PDB file of C-alpha atoms in Angstrom:
ATOM      1  CA  MET A   1      50.701 141.038 136.724  1.00 56.00           C
ATOM      2  CA  GLN A   2      53.967 139.685 137.532  1.00 55.00           C
ATOM      3  CA  ASN A   3      52.742 136.446 138.233  1.00 80.00           C
ATOM      4  CA  ARG A   4      50.966 136.244 134.757  1.00 84.00           C
ATOM      5  CA  THR A   5      54.332 137.410 133.020  1.00 87.00           C
ATOM      6  CA  ALA A   6      56.205 134.239 134.800  1.00 88.00           C
ATOM      7  CA  PHE A   7      53.503 132.083 133.626  1.00 88.00           C
ATOM      8  CA  LEU A   8      53.450 133.260 130.224  1.00 87.00           C
ATOM      9  CA  LYS A   9      57.220 132.799 129.898  1.00 88.00           C
ATOM     10  CA  ALA A  10      56.871 129.307 131.741  1.00 90.00           C
ATOM     11  CA  GLY A  11      54.288 128.325 128.654  1.00 86.00           C
ATOM     12  CA  ALA A  12      56.671 129.734 126.196  1.00 88.00           C
ATOM     13  CA  TYR A  13      59.687 127.451 127.620  1.00 92.00           C
ATOM     14  CA  ALA A  14      57.283 124.451 128.018  1.00 92.00           C
ATOM     15  CA  GLY A  15      56.185 124.661 124.148  1.00 88.00           C
ATOM     16  CA  PHE A  16      59.793 124.934 123.136  1.00 91.00           C
ATOM     17  CA  ALA A  17      60.975 122.052 125.343  1.00 93.00           C
ATOM     18  CA  SER A  18      58.258 119.958 123.870  1.00 91.00           C
ATOM     19  CA  ALA A  19      59.360 120.334 120.871  1.00 87.00           C
ATOM     20  CA  THR A  20      62.930 119.810 121.079  1.00 92.00           C
ATOM     21  CA  ILE A  21      61.873 116.562 123.235  1.00 93.00           C
ATOM     22  CA  PHE A  22      59.752 115.416 120.218  1.00 86.00           C
ATOM     23  CA  ILE A  23      62.675 116.032 117.783  1.00 87.00           C
ATOM     24  CA  VAL A  24      65.003 114.322 119.701  1.00 87.00           C
ATOM     25  CA  HIS A  25      62.833 111.656 120.394  1.00 83.00           C
ATOM     26  CA  ALA A  26      62.493 111.224 116.462  1.00 80.00           C
ATOM     27  CA  VAL A  27      65.999 111.383 115.618  1.00 80.00           C
ATOM     28  CA  PHE A  28      67.336 108.754 117.951  1.00 82.00           C
ATOM     29  CA  THR A  29      64.009 106.282 117.359  1.00 79.00           C
ATOM     30  CA  SER A  30      65.044 106.566 113.444  1.00 69.00           C
ATOM     31  CA  ALA A  31      66.620 104.124 111.497  1.00 64.00           C
ATOM     32  CA  SER A  32      67.598 106.325 109.070  1.00 63.00           C
ATOM     33  CA  SER A  33      71.518 106.926 108.599  1.00 58.00           C
ATOM     34  CA  THR A  34      71.015 110.398 108.013  1.00 63.00           C
ATOM     35  CA  ALA A  35      68.451 110.893 110.999  1.00 67.00           C
ATOM     36  CA  ALA A  36      70.823 113.319 113.148  1.00 75.00           C
ATOM     37  CA  ILE A  37      70.283 116.189 110.533  1.00 79.00           C
ATOM     38  CA  GLY A  38      66.844 116.323 112.161  1.00 76.00           C
ATOM     39  CA  LEU A  39      68.526 117.942 115.130  1.00 81.00           C
ATOM     40  CA  ILE A  40      68.908 121.188 113.053  1.00 86.00           C
ATOM     41  CA  MET A  41      65.324 121.608 113.069  1.00 84.00           C
ATOM     42  CA  ILE A  42      64.972 122.080 116.827  1.00 87.00           C
ATOM     43  CA  PRO A  43      64.795 125.735 116.309  1.00 88.00           C
ATOM     44  CA  PHE A  44      62.522 125.834 113.263  1.00 85.00           C
ATOM     45  CA  TYR A  45      59.977 123.823 115.184  1.00 87.00           C
ATOM     46  CA  GLY A  46      60.781 125.192 118.937  1.00 89.00           C
ATOM     47  CA  PHE A  47      60.079 128.839 118.313  1.00 91.00           C
ATOM     48  CA  PRO A  48      56.540 128.297 116.777  1.00 90.00           C
ATOM     49  CA  ALA A  49      56.083 125.760 119.766  1.00 89.00           C
ATOM     50  CA  ALA A  50      57.249 128.540 122.098  1.00 91.00           C
ATOM     51  CA  GLY A  51      54.950 130.931 120.773  1.00 91.00           C
ATOM     52  CA  ALA A  52      52.094 128.531 120.748  1.00 89.00           C
ATOM     53  CA  GLY A  53      52.634 127.786 124.495  1.00 89.00           C
ATOM     54  CA  TRP A  54      52.792 131.706 125.350  1.00 91.00           C
ATOM     55  CA  ALA A  55      49.443 131.955 123.489  1.00 89.00           C
ATOM     56  CA  LEU A  56      47.716 128.953 125.472  1.00 89.00           C
ATOM     57  CA  ALA A  57      48.989 130.373 128.867  1.00 88.00           C
ATOM     58  CA  TYR A  58      47.579 133.805 127.665  1.00 87.00           C
ATOM     59  CA  SER A  59      44.117 131.932 126.468  1.00 88.00           C
ATOM     60  CA  ALA A  60      43.977 130.513 129.792  1.00 89.00           C
ATOM     61  CA  PHE A  61      44.185 133.879 131.602  1.00 87.00           C
ATOM     62  CA  ALA A  62      41.660 135.465 128.930  1.00 86.00           C
ATOM     63  CA  VAL A  63      39.187 132.556 129.932  1.00 89.00           C
ATOM     64  CA  LEU A  64      39.628 133.266 133.599  1.00 87.00           C
ATOM     65  CA  ASP A  65      39.070 136.840 133.124  1.00 84.00           C
ATOM     66  CA  LEU A  66      35.856 136.380 131.224  1.00 83.00           C
ATOM     67  CA  ARG A  67      34.463 134.129 133.985  1.00 85.00           C
ATOM     68  CA  SER A  68      35.289 136.417 136.900  1.00 85.00           C
ATOM     69  CA  GLY A  69      33.847 139.123 134.910  1.00 84.00           C
ATOM     70  CA  LYS A  70      37.153 141.086 134.630  1.00 84.00           C
ATOM     71  CA  ALA A  71      36.499 141.052 130.981  1.00 82.00           C
ATOM     72  CA  SER A  72      34.013 140.854 128.023  1.00 85.00           C
ATOM     73  CA  TRP A  73      33.590 138.942 124.832  1.00 86.00           C
ATOM     74  CA  ASN A  74      34.227 142.305 123.181  1.00 86.00           C
ATOM     75  CA  SER A  75      37.982 142.262 124.789  1.00 88.00           C
ATOM     76  CA  ARG A  76      40.687 141.737 122.560  1.00 88.00           C
ATOM     77  CA  ASN A  77      42.268 138.982 124.833  1.00 86.00           C
ATOM     78  CA  VAL A  78      38.966 137.315 124.727  1.00 87.00           C
ATOM     79  CA  GLN A  79      38.708 137.547 121.067  1.00 90.00           C
ATOM     80  CA  PHE A  80      42.329 136.388 120.661  1.00 90.00           C
ATOM     81  CA  ALA A  81      41.558 133.251 123.271  1.00 87.00           C
ATOM     82  CA  VAL A  82      38.548 132.348 121.044  1.00 90.00           C
ATOM     83  CA  VAL A  83      40.377 132.219 117.944  1.00 92.00           C
ATOM     84  CA  PHE A  84      43.452 130.376 119.092  1.00 89.00           C
ATOM     85  CA  LEU A  85      41.586 127.963 121.053  1.00 90.00           C
ATOM     86  CA  VAL A  86      39.261 126.954 117.822  1.00 92.00           C
ATOM     87  CA  ALA A  87      42.352 126.642 115.673  1.00 91.00           C
ATOM     88  CA  LEU A  88      44.065 124.519 118.748  1.00 89.00           C
ATOM     89  CA  VAL A  89      41.042 122.227 118.708  1.00 91.00           C
ATOM     90  CA  PHE A  90      41.020 121.938 114.735  1.00 91.00           C
ATOM     91  CA  ALA A  91      44.781 121.041 114.715  1.00 88.00           C
ATOM     92  CA  GLY A  92      44.110 118.436 117.294  1.00 89.00           C
ATOM     93  CA  VAL A  93      41.130 117.124 115.279  1.00 90.00           C
ATOM     94  CA  VAL A  94      43.668 117.113 112.170  1.00 90.00           C
ATOM     95  CA  PHE A  95      46.123 115.580 114.316  1.00 89.00           C
ATOM     96  CA  PHE A  96      44.109 112.614 115.317  1.00 91.00           C
ATOM     97  CA  ALA A  97      42.935 111.815 112.062  1.00 91.00           C
ATOM     98  CA  GLN A  98      46.061 111.637 110.638  1.00 91.00           C
ATOM     99  CA  GLN A  99      47.287 109.441 113.466  1.00 92.00           C
ATOM    100  CA  ARG A 100      44.298 107.033 112.684  1.00 93.00           C
ATOM    101  CA  ALA A 101      45.275 107.092 109.049  1.00 93.00           C
ATOM    102  CA  LEU A 102      48.932 106.341 109.695  1.00 93.00           C
ATOM    103  CA  ALA A 103      48.252 103.998 112.224  1.00 94.00           C
ATOM    104  CA  VAL A 104      46.106 101.959 109.640  1.00 94.00           C
ATOM    105  CA  ALA A 105      49.104 102.264 106.790  1.00 94.00           C
ATOM    106  CA  LYS A 106      51.794 101.091 109.319  1.00 94.00           C
ATOM    107  CA  ASN A 107      49.570  98.165 110.297  1.00 94.00           C
ATOM    108  CA  LEU A 108      50.900  94.995 108.238  1.00 94.00           C
ATOM    109  CA  ALA A 109      47.828  93.315 108.914  1.00 95.00           C
ATOM    110  CA  SER A 110      45.578  95.870 107.476  1.00 94.00           C
ATOM    111  CA  ALA A 111      43.328  94.918 104.202  1.00 95.00           C
ATOM    112  CA  PRO A 112      43.666  96.273 100.918  1.00 94.00           C
ATOM    113  CA  HIS A 113      40.256  97.804 101.278  1.00 95.00           C
ATOM    114  CA  ALA A 114      41.376  99.608 104.624  1.00 95.00           C
ATOM    115  CA  LEU A 115      44.447 100.854 102.816  1.00 95.00           C
ATOM    116  CA  GLU A 116      42.298 102.423  99.861  1.00 95.00           C
ATOM    117  CA  ALA A 117      40.027 104.064 102.372  1.00 94.00           C
ATOM    118  CA  VAL A 118      42.933 105.847 104.129  1.00 92.00           C
ATOM    119  CA  SER A 119      44.333 106.590 100.763  1.00 92.00           C
ATOM    120  CA  GLN A 120      41.029 108.742 100.315  1.00 90.00           C
ATOM    121  CA  HIS A 121      41.017 110.046 103.927  1.00 87.00           C
ATOM    122  CA  TRP A 122      40.920 114.062 104.203  1.00 86.00           C
ATOM    123  CA  ILE A 123      44.282 114.580 105.910  1.00 86.00           C
ATOM    124  CA  PRO A 124      45.333 118.241 105.437  1.00 84.00           C
ATOM    125  CA  TRP A 125      48.382 117.652 107.504  1.00 84.00           C
ATOM    126  CA  GLY A 126      50.980 115.057 107.901  1.00 87.00           C
ATOM    127  CA  ARG A 127      49.552 113.361 104.668  1.00 91.00           C
ATOM    128  CA  ARG A 128      53.393 112.607 103.553  1.00 92.00           C
ATOM    129  CA  GLU A 129      53.918 110.485 106.298  1.00 93.00           C
ATOM    130  CA  VAL A 130      50.750 108.408 105.352  1.00 94.00           C
ATOM    131  CA  GLU A 131      51.578 108.073 101.948  1.00 95.00           C
ATOM    132  CA  ILE A 132      55.343 107.112 102.487  1.00 95.00           C
ATOM    133  CA  ALA A 133      53.474 103.922 104.782  1.00 95.00           C
ATOM    134  CA  LEU A 134      51.079 103.129 102.100  1.00 96.00           C
ATOM    135  CA  ALA A 135      54.005 103.115  99.579  1.00 96.00           C
ATOM    136  CA  GLN A 136      55.585 100.638 102.010  1.00 96.00           C
ATOM    137  CA  HIS A 137      52.709  98.281 102.671  1.00 96.00           C
ATOM    138  CA  PRO A 138      52.935  95.147 100.887  1.00 95.00           C
ATOM    139  CA  SER A 139      48.989  94.953 100.943  1.00 95.00           C
ATOM    140  CA  THR A 140      48.985  98.162  99.074  1.00 96.00           C
ATOM    141  CA  PRO A 141      46.349  97.780  95.927  1.00 95.00           C
ATOM    142  CA  THR A 142      48.473  98.588  92.697  1.00 95.00           C
ATOM    143  CA  ALA A 143      46.234 101.125  91.759  1.00 95.00           C
ATOM    144  CA  ILE A 144      47.294 103.421  94.633  1.00 96.00           C
ATOM    145  CA  LEU A 145      50.915 102.627  94.058  1.00 96.00           C
ATOM    146  CA  GLU A 146      50.506 103.656  90.383  1.00 96.00           C
ATOM    147  CA  ARG A 147      49.155 107.182  92.018  1.00 95.00           C
ATOM    148  CA  LEU A 148      51.869 107.718  94.477  1.00 96.00           C
ATOM    149  CA  ALA A 149      54.508 106.577  91.518  1.00 96.00           C
ATOM    150  CA  VAL A 150      53.878 110.199  90.090  1.00 95.00           C
ATOM    151  CA  SER A 151      54.204 112.023  93.361  1.00 93.00           C
ATOM    152  CA  SER A 152      56.504 114.914  93.578  1.00 93.00           C
ATOM    153  CA  ASP A 153      57.671 113.932  96.829  1.00 93.00           C
ATOM    154  CA  ASN A 154      60.947 111.607  96.099  1.00 94.00           C
ATOM    155  CA  ALA A 155      60.778 109.824  99.381  1.00 93.00           C
ATOM    156  CA  VAL A 156      57.231 108.555  98.342  1.00 95.00           C
ATOM    157  CA  VAL A 157      58.574 107.687  94.839  1.00 96.00           C
ATOM    158  CA  GLN A 158      61.652 105.876  96.171  1.00 96.00           C
ATOM    159  CA  GLN A 159      59.265 103.727  98.724  1.00 96.00           C
ATOM    160  CA  VAL A 160      56.968 102.702  95.628  1.00 97.00           C
ATOM    161  CA  GLY A 161      59.931 101.712  93.880  1.00 96.00           C
ATOM    162  CA  ALA A 162      61.213  99.333  96.290  1.00 96.00           C
ATOM    163  CA  ASN A 163      57.281  97.678  96.601  1.00 96.00           C
ATOM    164  CA  ALA A 164      57.157  94.274  95.281  1.00 94.00           C
ATOM    165  CA  ASN A 165      53.530  94.951  94.065  1.00 94.00           C
ATOM    166  CA  THR A 166      54.257  98.135  91.883  1.00 96.00           C
ATOM    167  CA  THR A 167      53.747  97.430  88.365  1.00 95.00           C
ATOM    168  CA  LEU A 168      56.427  97.322  85.627  1.00 95.00           C
ATOM    169  CA  ALA A 169      54.821 100.246  83.920  1.00 95.00           C
ATOM    170  CA  ALA A 170      54.853 102.352  87.117  1.00 96.00           C
ATOM    171  CA  LEU A 171      58.409 101.214  87.555  1.00 96.00           C
ATOM    172  CA  GLU A 172      59.476 102.207  84.178  1.00 96.00           C
ATOM    173  CA  GLY A 173      57.630 105.715  85.002  1.00 96.00           C
ATOM    174  CA  ILE A 174      59.985 106.160  87.915  1.00 96.00           C
ATOM    175  CA  ALA A 175      62.776 105.093  85.529  1.00 95.00           C
ATOM    176  CA  ALA A 176      61.774 107.663  83.098  1.00 94.00           C
ATOM    177  CA  GLY A 177      62.300 110.807  85.809  1.00 92.00           C
ATOM    178  CA  ALA A 178      65.100 112.194  87.346  1.00 92.00           C
ATOM    179  CA  LEU A 179      67.681 109.435  88.215  1.00 93.00           C
ATOM    180  CA  THR A 180      68.911 111.007  91.709  1.00 92.00           C
ATOM    181  CA  TYR A 181      69.254 108.704  94.763  1.00 93.00           C
ATOM    182  CA  GLU A 182      66.335 110.252  96.414  1.00 93.00           C
ATOM    183  CA  ARG A 183      64.118 108.942  93.837  1.00 95.00           C
ATOM    184  CA  VAL A 184      65.424 105.431  92.586  1.00 95.00           C
ATOM    185  CA  ALA A 185      67.087 103.782  95.615  1.00 95.00           C
ATOM    186  CA  GLY A 186      64.249 101.595  96.276  1.00 96.00           C
ATOM    187  CA  LEU A 187      63.980 100.983  92.328  1.00 96.00           C
ATOM    188  CA  ALA A 188      67.503  99.753  92.255  1.00 96.00           C
ATOM    189  CA  GLY A 189      66.429  97.157  94.922  1.00 95.00           C
ATOM    190  CA  ASN A 190      63.106  96.081  92.838  1.00 96.00           C
ATOM    191  CA  GLN A 191      63.669  92.416  91.190  1.00 95.00           C
ATOM    192  CA  LYS A 192      60.759  93.073  89.019  1.00 95.00           C
ATOM    193  CA  ILE A 193      62.715  95.945  86.935  1.00 96.00           C
ATOM    194  CA  SER A 194      64.261  95.272  83.595  1.00 95.00           C
ATOM    195  CA  ARG A 195      67.895  94.813  82.435  1.00 96.00           C
ATOM    196  CA  ALA A 196      67.035  98.273  80.444  1.00 96.00           C
ATOM    197  CA  MET A 197      66.131  99.976  83.764  1.00 96.00           C
ATOM    198  CA  MET A 198      69.435  98.270  85.426  1.00 97.00           C
ATOM    199  CA  GLU A 199      71.474  99.625  82.511  1.00 96.00           C
ATOM    200  CA  LYS A 200      69.867 103.112  82.946  1.00 96.00           C
ATOM    201  CA  LEU A 201      70.653 103.198  86.796  1.00 96.00           C
ATOM    202  CA  ILE A 202      74.296 102.218  86.107  1.00 95.00           C
ATOM    203  CA  ALA A 203      74.564 104.628  83.719  1.00 93.00           C
ATOM    204  CA  ALA A 204      73.196 107.691  85.677  1.00 92.00           C
ATOM    205  CA  THR A 205      76.130 107.291  87.853  1.00 90.00           C
ATOM    206  CA  LEU A 206      77.766 109.907  85.433  1.00 84.00           C
ATOM    207  CA  ASN A 207      74.735 111.846  84.322  1.00 83.00           C
ATOM    208  CA  ASP A 208      74.495 115.631  84.470  1.00 79.00           C
ATOM    209  CA  ILE A 209      72.924 115.597  88.022  1.00 81.00           C
ATOM    210  CA  ASN A 210      75.093 113.295  89.799  1.00 80.00           C
ATOM    211  CA  ALA A 211      78.635 113.808  88.160  1.00 79.00           C
ATOM    212  CA  ALA A 212      78.360 117.563  88.716  1.00 82.00           C
ATOM    213  CA  ASP A 213      78.432 117.188  92.565  1.00 87.00           C
ATOM    214  CA  PRO A 214      80.971 114.808  94.084  1.00 90.00           C
ATOM    215  CA  VAL A 215      78.950 114.325  97.238  1.00 90.00           C
ATOM    216  CA  ARG A 216      75.754 113.755  95.330  1.00 90.00           C
ATOM    217  CA  GLN A 217      77.578 111.169  92.996  1.00 92.00           C
ATOM    218  CA  GLY A 218      78.786 109.475  96.159  1.00 93.00           C
ATOM    219  CA  LEU A 219      75.638 109.369  97.800  1.00 93.00           C
ATOM    220  CA  TYR A 220      74.207 107.590  94.320  1.00 94.00           C
ATOM    221  CA  LYS A 221      76.500 104.954  94.565  1.00 95.00           C
ATOM    222  CA  THR A 222      75.942 104.559  98.445  1.00 94.00           C
ATOM    223  CA  TYR A 223      72.259 104.126  97.901  1.00 95.00           C
ATOM    224  CA  VAL A 224      71.521 103.108  94.479  1.00 96.00           C
ATOM    225  CA  LEU A 225      74.420 101.167  93.049  1.00 96.00           C
ATOM    226  CA  SER A 226      74.564  99.420  96.557  1.00 96.00           C
ATOM    227  CA  ALA A 227      70.922  98.396  96.307  1.00 96.00           C
ATOM    228  CA  LEU A 228      71.660  97.366  92.579  1.00 97.00           C
ATOM    229  CA  ALA A 229      74.617  95.283  93.660  1.00 96.00           C
ATOM    230  CA  ALA A 230      72.477  93.456  96.254  1.00 95.00           C
ATOM    231  CA  ASN A 231      69.720  92.876  93.676  1.00 96.00           C
ATOM    232  CA  ALA A 232      69.529  89.183  93.089  1.00 94.00           C
ATOM    233  CA  ALA A 233      68.073  89.779  89.974  1.00 95.00           C
ATOM    234  CA  LEU A 234      71.074  91.600  88.519  1.00 96.00           C
ATOM    235  CA  PRO A 235      72.775  89.703  85.704  1.00 96.00           C
ATOM    236  CA  GLN A 236      76.269  88.915  86.269  1.00 96.00           C
ATOM    237  CA  ASP A 237      77.831  91.170  83.173  1.00 96.00           C
ATOM    238  CA  LEU A 238      76.033  94.078  85.150  1.00 96.00           C
ATOM    239  CA  PHE A 239      77.250  93.140  88.291  1.00 96.00           C
ATOM    240  CA  ASP A 240      80.645  93.367  87.043  1.00 96.00           C
ATOM    241  CA  ARG A 241      80.382  96.926  85.866  1.00 96.00           C
ATOM    242  CA  VAL A 242      78.948  98.027  89.083  1.00 95.00           C
ATOM    243  CA  ALA A 243      81.954  96.088  90.898  1.00 94.00           C
ATOM    244  CA  ALA A 244      84.252  98.096  88.600  1.00 93.00           C
ATOM    245  CA  SER A 245      82.908 101.679  89.617  1.00 91.00           C
ATOM    246  CA  ASP A 246      85.599 104.131  90.185  1.00 89.00           C
ATOM    247  CA  SER A 247      85.982 105.487  93.745  1.00 91.00           C
ATOM    248  CA  PRO A 248      83.455 102.998  95.164  1.00 94.00           C
ATOM    249  CA  THR A 249      81.904 104.094  98.832  1.00 94.00           C
ATOM    250  CA  HIS A 250      82.107 102.134 101.879  1.00 95.00           C
ATOM    251  CA  PHE A 251      78.704 101.115 101.484  1.00 95.00           C
ATOM    252  CA  LEU A 252      79.261 100.076  97.908  1.00 96.00           C
ATOM    253  CA  VAL A 253      82.123  97.798  98.753  1.00 96.00           C
ATOM    254  CA  LEU A 254      80.066  95.912 101.174  1.00 96.00           C
ATOM    255  CA  ALA A 255      77.324  95.289  98.996  1.00 96.00           C
ATOM    256  CA  VAL A 256      79.687  93.953  96.070  1.00 96.00           C
ATOM    257  CA  ILE A 257      81.554  91.548  98.359  1.00 95.00           C
ATOM    258  CA  ASN A 258      78.632  90.219 100.111  1.00 95.00           C
ATOM    259  CA  SER A 259      77.335  89.509  96.538  1.00 95.00           C
ATOM    260  CA  PRO A 260      77.035  85.760  95.308  1.00 93.00           C
ATOM    261  CA  HIS A 261      78.095  87.512  92.128  1.00 94.00           C
ATOM    262  CA  VAL A 262      81.580  88.526  93.301  1.00 94.00           C
ATOM    263  CA  ASN A 263      84.636  87.083  92.106  1.00 94.00           C
ATOM    264  CA  CYS A 264      88.272  86.664  93.784  1.00 93.00           C
ATOM    265  CA  LEU A 265      89.801  89.440  91.297  1.00 94.00           C
ATOM    266  CA  GLN A 266      87.065  91.939  92.311  1.00 94.00           C
ATOM    267  CA  MET A 267      87.615  91.665  95.998  1.00 94.00           C
ATOM    268  CA  SER A 268      91.197  91.638  95.358  1.00 93.00           C
ATOM    269  CA  GLY A 269      90.637  95.306  93.753  1.00 93.00           C
ATOM    270  CA  LEU A 270      88.418  96.285  96.606  1.00 94.00           C
ATOM    271  CA  LEU A 271      90.987  95.674  98.863  1.00 92.00           C
ATOM    272  CA  VAL A 272      93.080  98.285  97.860  1.00 92.00           C
ATOM    273  CA  SER A 273      90.345 100.721  97.460  1.00 93.00           C
ATOM    274  CA  ALA A 274      90.169 103.826  99.088  1.00 93.00           C
ATOM    275  CA  PRO A 275      87.393 102.942 101.588  1.00 94.00           C
ATOM    276  CA  ALA A 276      88.637  99.725 102.600  1.00 93.00           C
ATOM    277  CA  LEU A 277      92.642 101.322 103.060  1.00 93.00           C
ATOM    278  CA  GLU A 278      90.979 104.345 105.351  1.00 94.00           C
ATOM    279  CA  ASN A 279      89.002 101.890 107.672  1.00 94.00           C
ATOM    280  CA  ALA A 280      90.480  98.751 108.952  1.00 94.00           C
ATOM    281  CA  GLY A 281      87.378  97.194 109.607  1.00 94.00           C
ATOM    282  CA  LEU A 282      86.101  96.908 106.035  1.00 94.00           C
ATOM    283  CA  TYR A 283      89.479  95.757 105.288  1.00 94.00           C
ATOM    284  CA  ASN A 284      89.536  92.851 107.379  1.00 94.00           C
ATOM    285  CA  THR A 285      86.226  92.157 106.203  1.00 95.00           C
ATOM    286  CA  ILE A 286      86.953  92.216 102.784  1.00 94.00           C
ATOM    287  CA  LEU A 287      89.966  89.722 103.926  1.00 93.00           C
ATOM    288  CA  ASN A 288      87.440  87.250 105.639  1.00 93.00           C
ATOM    289  CA  LYS A 289      85.248  87.028 102.368  1.00 93.00           C
ATOM    290  CA  MET A 290      88.040  86.271 100.269  1.00 93.00           C
ATOM    291  CA  THR A 291      89.116  83.493 102.432  1.00 92.00           C
ATOM    292  CA  GLU A 292      85.663  82.221 102.604  1.00 91.00           C
ATOM    293  CA  LYS A 293      85.851  81.658  99.068  1.00 89.00           C
ATOM    294  CA  ASP A 294      89.449  80.393  98.954  1.00 90.00           C
ATOM    295  CA  CYS A 295      91.224  83.420  97.355  1.00 90.00           C
ATOM    296  CA  PHE A 296      94.631  83.791  97.164  1.00 83.00           C
ATOM    297  CA  VAL A 297      95.946  86.674  99.951  1.00 78.00           C
ATOM    298  CA  GLU A 298      99.173  88.221  99.332  1.00 72.00           C
ATOM    299  CA  ASN A 299     100.806  88.539 102.606  1.00 62.00           C
TER     300      ASN A 299
END
């Protein structure tokens, strides 16, 4: 019994360790600037994984007892093992189905008909990742993008908004919804959006949702206004409004000074902005840009 207890504990530790390794790998291989937040998910995934590891070891002992005649099909441990192993096999089938669909959705060589087929697959777990990949794919049919544009998942909607194949009607539908950075960061960088949508995105910096929370407002400027400033389709007068934003963030300053629309006066103003004064690297970057444009720099 002592040996079995040790194996059960080892199974639990192995499950927790596997979940931890998976999350750490996902965090450090992610291109997202906020990926490190994912580390807080270790206990949320780790403890269920530990339970699964313990149950797997317990089921293995139950199967051994059944084969050796120490237990019957009516015993609780064998019944538990049957239920757990059936659930494990089902989870494995679902996982591989999701991975196959994700592989097609992420493959840039996938044809539109293959992407259409993937969008109709039965994927009970992990469908979000597949939909995000479909929303990003340059060959995804417009009909699929239009369906994804009304998704309740902000990450999916954001990627649809950034897709060059998304119809203007679908983009207008996104702009008609909640103007939060999670939803419209992709829309702001899409060169197909109309002037009316651009004006709406600029005005949303001070809407009730964003203005009520300084952190959220900062994120809106970082992700939405920065993308808008970098959008080649942005008219000069609207760019001037973005460049004149109060309390610009680090990334907004970078987006403005790297735009061909920027002028010396705007860069001079950003040189004394809070992000530039707090970050020597950003300050020097602005100076270099001003030198490139032959702007006057006060000593």
